[in-house]
Amino acid sequence: MDLKRRMQECDEFFRLPELAHLVPQRRRAALEQLEQTGGYLQTAEEILIGAKLAWRNHARCVGRKHWRSLKLLDARRVRSARDLAEVCWQHLQMATNGGAIQSMITVGPPRQPDGREFHIINSQLIRYAGYRNGDGTVIGDAANIRLTEFATELGWRGAGTPFDILPLLISTPDEPIQWFDIPPELAREVELEHPEFDWFAELGLRWHALPAVSNMNLEVGGMTYPLAPFNGWYLGAEIGARNLSDTNRYNMLPLIAEMMCLDTGSERNLWRDQALVELNRAVLYSFRRAGVYIVDHHTVAKQFCDHVKREEAEGRACPTDWTWINPPISSGLTPTFHRYYDPPDLDIRPNFVRRDFSGDGGI
């Protein structure tokens, strides 16, 4: 991002109503420092406000009704990969919160004027390994094969089970890439069972409690924070209708259909749909039984429509990517499906922006 664009974003940021309580000199001082040095020191308050607004502005998030609830863990002074890993463990503990998930963001050092940066290579703080077999089959999460192979090249060794938790890989300007095993007590998982099918628990399915995204930059007021893992809580369909169902992930629907004794000879039998519903029932039931907060797609869709109405009442646009805010199951039964939205604004700031992974071998 060129300096002119960053100066413009800085100026616009300090003119936002949410920062109207700051003295005018603060905006001028930030602009002057940014122009002279290529960066400036934001206060924790400014970062937290910016992160909340980034959540509110992010067109692909259906959970934006709760944008005001975000909490900040300020890690900008940390300089080593090991210390950054310790901060991430703190994030996991605080955000998981015994199952009463709370939305959090951890912000590390900003991108330096020379382009060097601190960042996490994993797409989320907690991810399952994927192992490619010689016959083309995969054990574990096929989406993470390349990351698993990369971690293995660095010296990590997994047990080879379908749900091995990958280490956290951290890149810093002055160290080789470091990997750190996530403490088991911080990676809370939910073993999946079904409210009616006793055989379901024997499938050995599970999922982690916290969806902490770690592959996006936080861009606030002309500053970029490449290390900025953040989380809300899971939408049940993310796990049941995508992670465990997609053919390029765990692809569990054929096995579940077989266990349900469904006729899979024809797509017209809708056996996939039946299996999908029961898998999603199992996810919601298991999380609830384990005391871990999760939301269903009907509830979150209504919450998002309420959020859009509130934003309209405040005179604000609500940029929305229709293809992302509708659930991957029973979309037509949710209120988000049957309306239009403000088109996505890819240039709106503050925002979370997908990071370019070219420096990490395309992982």
Short mmCIF file of N, CA and C in Angstrom, two decimals, residues 59-192:
data_model
loop_
_atom_site.label_atom_id
_atom_site.label_comp_id
_atom_site.label_asym_id
_atom_site.label_seq_id
_atom_site.Cartn_x
_atom_site.Cartn_y
_atom_site.Cartn_z
N ALA A 59 -17.50 -7.72 4.95
CA ALA A 59 -18.70 -8.09 4.19
C ALA A 59 -19.04 -9.57 4.24
N ARG A 60 -18.08 -10.41 4.64
CA ARG A 60 -18.33 -11.85 4.60
C ARG A 60 -18.74 -12.44 5.94
N CYS A 61 -18.87 -11.61 6.96
CA CYS A 61 -19.19 -12.12 8.29
C CYS A 61 -20.68 -11.98 8.60
N VAL A 62 -21.31 -13.09 8.97
CA VAL A 62 -22.73 -13.08 9.30
C VAL A 62 -22.96 -12.76 10.77
N GLY A 63 -21.89 -12.75 11.57
CA GLY A 63 -22.04 -12.54 13.01
C GLY A 63 -21.78 -11.12 13.47
N ARG A 64 -21.93 -10.16 12.58
CA ARG A 64 -21.53 -8.79 12.89
C ARG A 64 -22.42 -8.08 13.90
N LYS A 65 -23.55 -8.65 14.24
CA LYS A 65 -24.40 -8.00 15.24
C LYS A 65 -23.65 -7.76 16.54
N HIS A 66 -22.64 -8.58 16.81
CA HIS A 66 -21.95 -8.52 18.10
C HIS A 66 -20.62 -7.77 18.02
N TRP A 67 -20.45 -6.91 17.02
CA TRP A 67 -19.16 -6.27 16.80
C TRP A 67 -18.69 -5.43 17.98
N ARG A 68 -19.60 -4.93 18.77
CA ARG A 68 -19.22 -4.09 19.91
C ARG A 68 -18.59 -4.89 21.05
N SER A 69 -18.76 -6.22 21.04
CA SER A 69 -18.32 -7.05 22.17
C SER A 69 -16.85 -7.45 22.10
N LEU A 70 -16.15 -7.09 21.02
CA LEU A 70 -14.77 -7.54 20.82
C LEU A 70 -13.84 -7.02 21.92
N LYS A 71 -12.94 -7.91 22.38
CA LYS A 71 -11.94 -7.56 23.39
C LYS A 71 -10.55 -7.64 22.76
N LEU A 72 -9.64 -6.82 23.27
CA LEU A 72 -8.29 -6.71 22.70
C LEU A 72 -7.24 -7.27 23.64
N LEU A 73 -6.31 -8.06 23.06
CA LEU A 73 -5.09 -8.46 23.74
C LEU A 73 -3.94 -7.80 22.97
N ASP A 74 -3.32 -6.81 23.57
CA ASP A 74 -2.30 -6.00 22.90
C ASP A 74 -0.93 -6.65 23.05
N ALA A 75 -0.40 -7.14 21.92
CA ALA A 75 0.90 -7.82 21.93
C ALA A 75 1.91 -7.12 21.03
N ARG A 76 1.76 -5.83 20.85
CA ARG A 76 2.62 -5.11 19.91
C ARG A 76 4.07 -5.02 20.36
N ARG A 77 4.33 -5.15 21.65
CA ARG A 77 5.70 -5.04 22.15
C ARG A 77 6.47 -6.36 22.05
N VAL A 78 5.76 -7.43 21.78
CA VAL A 78 6.41 -8.75 21.71
C VAL A 78 7.23 -8.84 20.43
N ARG A 79 8.43 -9.43 20.53
CA ARG A 79 9.32 -9.46 19.38
C ARG A 79 9.78 -10.86 18.97
N SER A 80 9.69 -11.84 19.85
CA SER A 80 10.15 -13.19 19.50
C SER A 80 8.98 -14.10 19.19
N ALA A 81 9.25 -15.12 18.36
CA ALA A 81 8.20 -16.07 18.02
C ALA A 81 7.69 -16.79 19.26
N ARG A 82 8.58 -17.17 20.15
CA ARG A 82 8.16 -17.89 21.36
C ARG A 82 7.23 -17.04 22.21
N ASP A 83 7.57 -15.77 22.39
CA ASP A 83 6.72 -14.90 23.20
C ASP A 83 5.38 -14.66 22.52
N LEU A 84 5.38 -14.58 21.18
CA LEU A 84 4.13 -14.43 20.45
C LEU A 84 3.27 -15.67 20.61
N ALA A 85 3.89 -16.85 20.62
CA ALA A 85 3.14 -18.08 20.84
C ALA A 85 2.49 -18.05 22.23
N GLU A 86 3.23 -17.58 23.23
CA GLU A 86 2.66 -17.50 24.58
C GLU A 86 1.45 -16.58 24.62
N VAL A 87 1.51 -15.49 23.85
CA VAL A 87 0.36 -14.58 23.78
C VAL A 87 -0.82 -15.28 23.12
N CYS A 88 -0.55 -16.09 22.10
CA CYS A 88 -1.63 -16.85 21.45
C CYS A 88 -2.26 -17.85 22.41
N TRP A 89 -1.43 -18.46 23.29
CA TRP A 89 -2.00 -19.37 24.29
C TRP A 89 -2.93 -18.59 25.23
N GLN A 90 -2.51 -17.39 25.57
CA GLN A 90 -3.37 -16.55 26.42
C GLN A 90 -4.68 -16.23 25.70
N HIS A 91 -4.59 -15.95 24.41
CA HIS A 91 -5.79 -15.70 23.61
C HIS A 91 -6.72 -16.91 23.66
N LEU A 92 -6.18 -18.10 23.45
CA LEU A 92 -7.01 -19.30 23.45
C LEU A 92 -7.72 -19.49 24.78
N GLN A 93 -7.00 -19.27 25.86
CA GLN A 93 -7.59 -19.47 27.17
C GLN A 93 -8.69 -18.44 27.45
N MET A 94 -8.39 -17.18 27.16
CA MET A 94 -9.37 -16.13 27.44
C MET A 94 -10.58 -16.23 26.54
N ALA A 95 -10.36 -16.52 25.27
CA ALA A 95 -11.46 -16.55 24.32
C ALA A 95 -12.35 -17.78 24.51
N THR A 96 -11.74 -18.94 24.80
CA THR A 96 -12.54 -20.14 25.04
C THR A 96 -13.37 -19.97 26.30
N ASN A 97 -12.78 -19.39 27.33
CA ASN A 97 -13.54 -18.94 28.49
C ASN A 97 -14.40 -20.05 29.09
N GLY A 98 -13.81 -21.24 29.17
CA GLY A 98 -14.54 -22.35 29.76
C GLY A 98 -15.72 -22.84 28.94
N GLY A 99 -15.81 -22.40 27.70
CA GLY A 99 -16.94 -22.78 26.85
C GLY A 99 -17.87 -21.62 26.56
N ALA A 100 -17.85 -20.61 27.41
CA ALA A 100 -18.66 -19.40 27.18
C ALA A 100 -17.86 -18.48 26.27
N ILE A 101 -17.74 -18.85 25.00
CA ILE A 101 -16.85 -18.19 24.06
C ILE A 101 -17.05 -16.67 24.05
N GLN A 102 -15.92 -15.93 24.10
CA GLN A 102 -16.02 -14.48 23.97
C GLN A 102 -15.14 -14.03 22.80
N SER A 103 -15.64 -13.04 22.07
CA SER A 103 -14.94 -12.56 20.88
C SER A 103 -13.70 -11.77 21.30
N MET A 104 -12.56 -12.10 20.67
CA MET A 104 -11.29 -11.47 21.03
C MET A 104 -10.43 -11.28 19.80
N ILE A 105 -9.51 -10.34 19.90
CA ILE A 105 -8.46 -10.18 18.89
C ILE A 105 -7.14 -9.92 19.61
N THR A 106 -6.09 -10.58 19.14
CA THR A 106 -4.74 -10.32 19.61
C THR A 106 -4.00 -9.58 18.50
N VAL A 107 -3.40 -8.46 18.83
CA VAL A 107 -2.71 -7.63 17.83
C VAL A 107 -1.22 -7.59 18.14
N GLY A 108 -0.43 -8.08 17.18
CA GLY A 108 1.02 -8.06 17.32
C GLY A 108 1.64 -6.82 16.70
N PRO A 109 2.96 -6.82 16.52
CA PRO A 109 3.64 -5.64 15.96
C PRO A 109 3.12 -5.30 14.56
N PRO A 110 3.06 -4.03 14.22
CA PRO A 110 2.62 -3.63 12.87
C PRO A 110 3.67 -3.97 11.83
N ARG A 111 3.25 -3.99 10.59
CA ARG A 111 4.21 -4.15 9.49
C ARG A 111 5.19 -2.99 9.52
N GLN A 112 6.46 -3.30 9.38
CA GLN A 112 7.50 -2.29 9.45
C GLN A 112 7.57 -1.50 8.14
N PRO A 113 8.07 -0.27 8.20
CA PRO A 113 8.15 0.55 6.97
C PRO A 113 8.91 -0.13 5.83
N ASP A 114 9.87 -1.02 6.17
CA ASP A 114 10.63 -1.71 5.12
C ASP A 114 9.92 -2.96 4.62
N GLY A 115 8.69 -3.21 5.12
CA GLY A 115 7.90 -4.34 4.65
C GLY A 115 8.04 -5.60 5.48
N ARG A 116 8.98 -5.64 6.40
CA ARG A 116 9.13 -6.84 7.23
C ARG A 116 7.96 -6.92 8.21
N GLU A 117 7.64 -8.16 8.61
CA GLU A 117 6.44 -8.31 9.43
C GLU A 117 6.49 -9.58 10.28
N PHE A 118 5.63 -9.61 11.28
CA PHE A 118 5.36 -10.78 12.10
C PHE A 118 4.02 -11.35 11.65
N HIS A 119 3.94 -12.66 11.43
CA HIS A 119 2.63 -13.23 11.11
C HIS A 119 2.57 -14.71 11.42
N ILE A 120 1.34 -15.21 11.52
CA ILE A 120 1.07 -16.62 11.74
C ILE A 120 0.77 -17.26 10.40
N ILE A 121 1.36 -18.41 10.14
CA ILE A 121 1.18 -19.07 8.86
C ILE A 121 -0.13 -19.86 8.81
N ASN A 122 -0.53 -20.45 9.93
CA ASN A 122 -1.79 -21.20 9.99
C ASN A 122 -2.98 -20.31 9.65
N SER A 123 -4.00 -20.88 9.02
CA SER A 123 -5.20 -20.10 8.72
C SER A 123 -6.04 -19.85 9.96
N GLN A 124 -5.96 -20.75 10.95
CA GLN A 124 -6.57 -20.55 12.25
C GLN A 124 -5.60 -21.03 13.31
N LEU A 125 -5.75 -20.52 14.53
CA LEU A 125 -4.85 -20.94 15.59
C LEU A 125 -4.91 -22.44 15.80
N ILE A 126 -6.09 -23.01 15.67
CA ILE A 126 -6.25 -24.46 15.81
C ILE A 126 -6.72 -25.03 14.48
N ARG A 127 -5.95 -25.97 13.97
CA ARG A 127 -6.28 -26.64 12.71
C ARG A 127 -5.85 -28.09 12.80
N TYR A 128 -6.57 -28.97 12.09
CA TYR A 128 -6.23 -30.39 12.09
C TYR A 128 -5.34 -30.73 10.89
N ALA A 129 -4.41 -31.64 11.13
CA ALA A 129 -3.47 -32.05 10.09
C ALA A 129 -4.17 -32.88 9.02
N GLY A 130 -3.57 -32.89 7.83
CA GLY A 130 -4.04 -33.73 6.73
C GLY A 130 -2.86 -34.50 6.15
N TYR A 131 -2.97 -35.83 6.10
CA TYR A 131 -1.88 -36.67 5.62
C TYR A 131 -2.30 -37.35 4.32
N ARG A 132 -1.49 -37.19 3.29
CA ARG A 132 -1.77 -37.79 2.00
C ARG A 132 -1.18 -39.21 1.96
N ASN A 133 -2.01 -40.19 1.66
CA ASN A 133 -1.56 -41.57 1.53
C ASN A 133 -1.08 -41.84 0.11
N GLY A 134 -0.35 -42.92 -0.05
CA GLY A 134 0.19 -43.26 -1.35
C GLY A 134 -0.87 -43.57 -2.39
N ASP A 135 -2.06 -44.03 -1.93
CA ASP A 135 -3.14 -44.36 -2.88
C ASP A 135 -4.02 -43.17 -3.21
N GLY A 136 -3.64 -41.97 -2.74
CA GLY A 136 -4.42 -40.77 -3.03
C GLY A 136 -5.44 -40.41 -1.97
N THR A 137 -5.70 -41.32 -1.04
CA THR A 137 -6.63 -41.01 0.04
C THR A 137 -5.96 -40.10 1.06
N VAL A 138 -6.76 -39.53 1.94
CA VAL A 138 -6.25 -38.59 2.93
C VAL A 138 -6.74 -38.98 4.31
N ILE A 139 -5.86 -38.92 5.28
CA ILE A 139 -6.24 -39.05 6.69
C ILE A 139 -6.25 -37.65 7.28
N GLY A 140 -7.38 -37.26 7.87
CA GLY A 140 -7.46 -35.94 8.48
C GLY A 140 -8.09 -34.92 7.56
N ASP A 141 -7.73 -33.67 7.75
CA ASP A 141 -8.33 -32.57 7.01
C ASP A 141 -7.54 -32.30 5.74
N ALA A 142 -8.16 -32.62 4.61
CA ALA A 142 -7.47 -32.47 3.32
C ALA A 142 -7.12 -31.02 3.02
N ALA A 143 -7.82 -30.08 3.63
CA ALA A 143 -7.54 -28.66 3.39
C ALA A 143 -6.17 -28.26 3.93
N ASN A 144 -5.61 -29.06 4.83
CA ASN A 144 -4.37 -28.67 5.50
C ASN A 144 -3.19 -29.56 5.13
N ILE A 145 -3.27 -30.23 3.99
CA ILE A 145 -2.17 -31.12 3.59
C ILE A 145 -0.87 -30.34 3.42
N ARG A 146 -0.91 -29.23 2.70
CA ARG A 146 0.32 -28.47 2.44
C ARG A 146 0.90 -27.91 3.74
N LEU A 147 0.04 -27.42 4.61
CA LEU A 147 0.52 -26.91 5.89
C LEU A 147 1.13 -28.04 6.72
N THR A 148 0.51 -29.21 6.68
CA THR A 148 1.03 -30.37 7.41
C THR A 148 2.39 -30.77 6.88
N GLU A 149 2.52 -30.80 5.57
CA GLU A 149 3.80 -31.16 4.96
C GLU A 149 4.87 -30.12 5.31
N PHE A 150 4.50 -28.85 5.31
CA PHE A 150 5.44 -27.78 5.65
C PHE A 150 5.90 -27.93 7.10
N ALA A 151 4.95 -28.18 8.01
CA ALA A 151 5.30 -28.36 9.42
C ALA A 151 6.22 -29.56 9.60
N THR A 152 5.95 -30.61 8.83
CA THR A 152 6.78 -31.82 8.90
C THR A 152 8.20 -31.52 8.44
N GLU A 153 8.33 -30.72 7.39
CA GLU A 153 9.66 -30.33 6.91
C GLU A 153 10.44 -29.57 7.97
N LEU A 154 9.72 -28.85 8.83
CA LEU A 154 10.37 -28.08 9.89
C LEU A 154 10.71 -28.94 11.11
N GLY A 155 10.25 -30.19 11.11
CA GLY A 155 10.60 -31.09 12.22
C GLY A 155 9.44 -31.58 13.05
N TRP A 156 8.23 -31.09 12.79
CA TRP A 156 7.07 -31.56 13.55
C TRP A 156 6.68 -32.96 13.10
N ARG A 157 6.19 -33.77 14.04
CA ARG A 157 5.71 -35.10 13.72
C ARG A 157 4.34 -35.31 14.36
N GLY A 158 3.36 -35.60 13.51
CA GLY A 158 2.03 -35.89 14.01
C GLY A 158 1.85 -37.37 14.24
N ALA A 159 0.79 -37.73 14.95
CA ALA A 159 0.51 -39.13 15.26
C ALA A 159 -0.13 -39.87 14.10
N GLY A 160 -0.61 -39.11 13.09
CA GLY A 160 -1.22 -39.74 11.93
C GLY A 160 -2.68 -40.10 12.11
N THR A 161 -3.36 -39.46 13.09
CA THR A 161 -4.79 -39.71 13.30
C THR A 161 -5.60 -38.67 12.53
N PRO A 162 -6.91 -38.88 12.39
CA PRO A 162 -7.73 -37.91 11.65
C PRO A 162 -7.84 -36.54 12.31
N PHE A 163 -7.49 -36.44 13.60
CA PHE A 163 -7.69 -35.17 14.29
C PHE A 163 -6.44 -34.77 15.09
N ASP A 164 -5.29 -34.82 14.43
CA ASP A 164 -4.05 -34.31 15.04
C ASP A 164 -4.06 -32.78 14.94
N ILE A 165 -3.86 -32.13 16.06
CA ILE A 165 -3.82 -30.66 16.06
C ILE A 165 -2.45 -30.19 15.59
N LEU A 166 -2.45 -29.38 14.54
CA LEU A 166 -1.21 -28.87 13.98
C LEU A 166 -0.53 -27.89 14.94
N PRO A 167 0.77 -27.78 14.85
CA PRO A 167 1.46 -26.77 15.65
C PRO A 167 1.19 -25.38 15.09
N LEU A 168 1.43 -24.39 15.92
CA LEU A 168 1.32 -23.00 15.47
C LEU A 168 2.65 -22.60 14.85
N LEU A 169 2.60 -22.10 13.61
CA LEU A 169 3.81 -21.69 12.89
C LEU A 169 3.86 -20.17 12.82
N ILE A 170 4.94 -19.59 13.31
CA ILE A 170 5.05 -18.14 13.40
C ILE A 170 6.29 -17.67 12.64
N SER A 171 6.11 -16.63 11.84
CA SER A 171 7.20 -16.03 11.07
C SER A 171 7.50 -14.65 11.64
N THR A 172 8.78 -14.38 11.92
CA THR A 172 9.21 -13.08 12.40
C THR A 172 10.32 -12.56 11.49
N PRO A 173 10.60 -11.26 11.52
CA PRO A 173 11.62 -10.70 10.62
C PRO A 173 13.03 -11.21 10.89
N ASP A 174 13.35 -11.57 12.14
CA ASP A 174 14.73 -11.85 12.50
C ASP A 174 14.98 -13.29 12.93
N GLU A 175 14.01 -14.19 12.69
CA GLU A 175 14.17 -15.58 13.07
C GLU A 175 13.69 -16.48 11.93
N PRO A 176 14.19 -17.70 11.87
CA PRO A 176 13.57 -18.66 10.95
C PRO A 176 12.17 -18.99 11.46
N ILE A 177 11.33 -19.53 10.59
CA ILE A 177 9.97 -19.88 11.00
C ILE A 177 10.03 -20.87 12.16
N GLN A 178 9.28 -20.58 13.22
CA GLN A 178 9.25 -21.42 14.41
C GLN A 178 7.90 -22.13 14.51
N TRP A 179 7.91 -23.35 15.05
CA TRP A 179 6.65 -24.04 15.31
C TRP A 179 6.55 -24.39 16.79
N PHE A 180 5.29 -24.36 17.28
CA PHE A 180 5.04 -24.58 18.70
C PHE A 180 3.80 -25.46 18.85
N ASP A 181 3.96 -26.56 19.57
CA ASP A 181 2.80 -27.41 19.85
C ASP A 181 1.83 -26.65 20.74
N ILE A 182 0.57 -26.70 20.41
CA ILE A 182 -0.45 -26.03 21.21
C ILE A 182 -0.72 -26.85 22.46
N PRO A 183 -0.64 -26.24 23.64
CA PRO A 183 -0.90 -26.99 24.88
C PRO A 183 -2.28 -27.66 24.83
N PRO A 184 -2.34 -28.97 25.06
CA PRO A 184 -3.61 -29.70 24.92
C PRO A 184 -4.75 -29.11 25.73
N GLU A 185 -4.44 -28.59 26.91
CA GLU A 185 -5.51 -28.05 27.75
C GLU A 185 -6.11 -26.76 27.19
N LEU A 186 -5.43 -26.13 26.22
CA LEU A 186 -5.94 -24.90 25.62
C LEU A 186 -6.69 -25.14 24.32
N ALA A 187 -6.49 -26.31 23.73
CA ALA A 187 -7.18 -26.64 22.48
C ALA A 187 -8.41 -27.48 22.81
N ARG A 188 -9.40 -26.82 23.36
CA ARG A 188 -10.60 -27.56 23.77
C ARG A 188 -11.31 -28.13 22.55
N GLU A 189 -11.70 -29.39 22.67
CA GLU A 189 -12.39 -30.07 21.59
C GLU A 189 -13.71 -30.64 22.09
N VAL A 190 -14.63 -30.84 21.16
CA VAL A 190 -15.94 -31.41 21.48
C VAL A 190 -16.08 -32.72 20.71
N GLU A 191 -16.26 -33.81 21.44
CA GLU A 191 -16.50 -35.10 20.81
C GLU A 191 -17.96 -35.15 20.38
N LEU A 192 -18.18 -35.56 19.14
CA LEU A 192 -19.51 -35.48 18.57
C LEU A 192 -20.32 -36.75 18.80
#
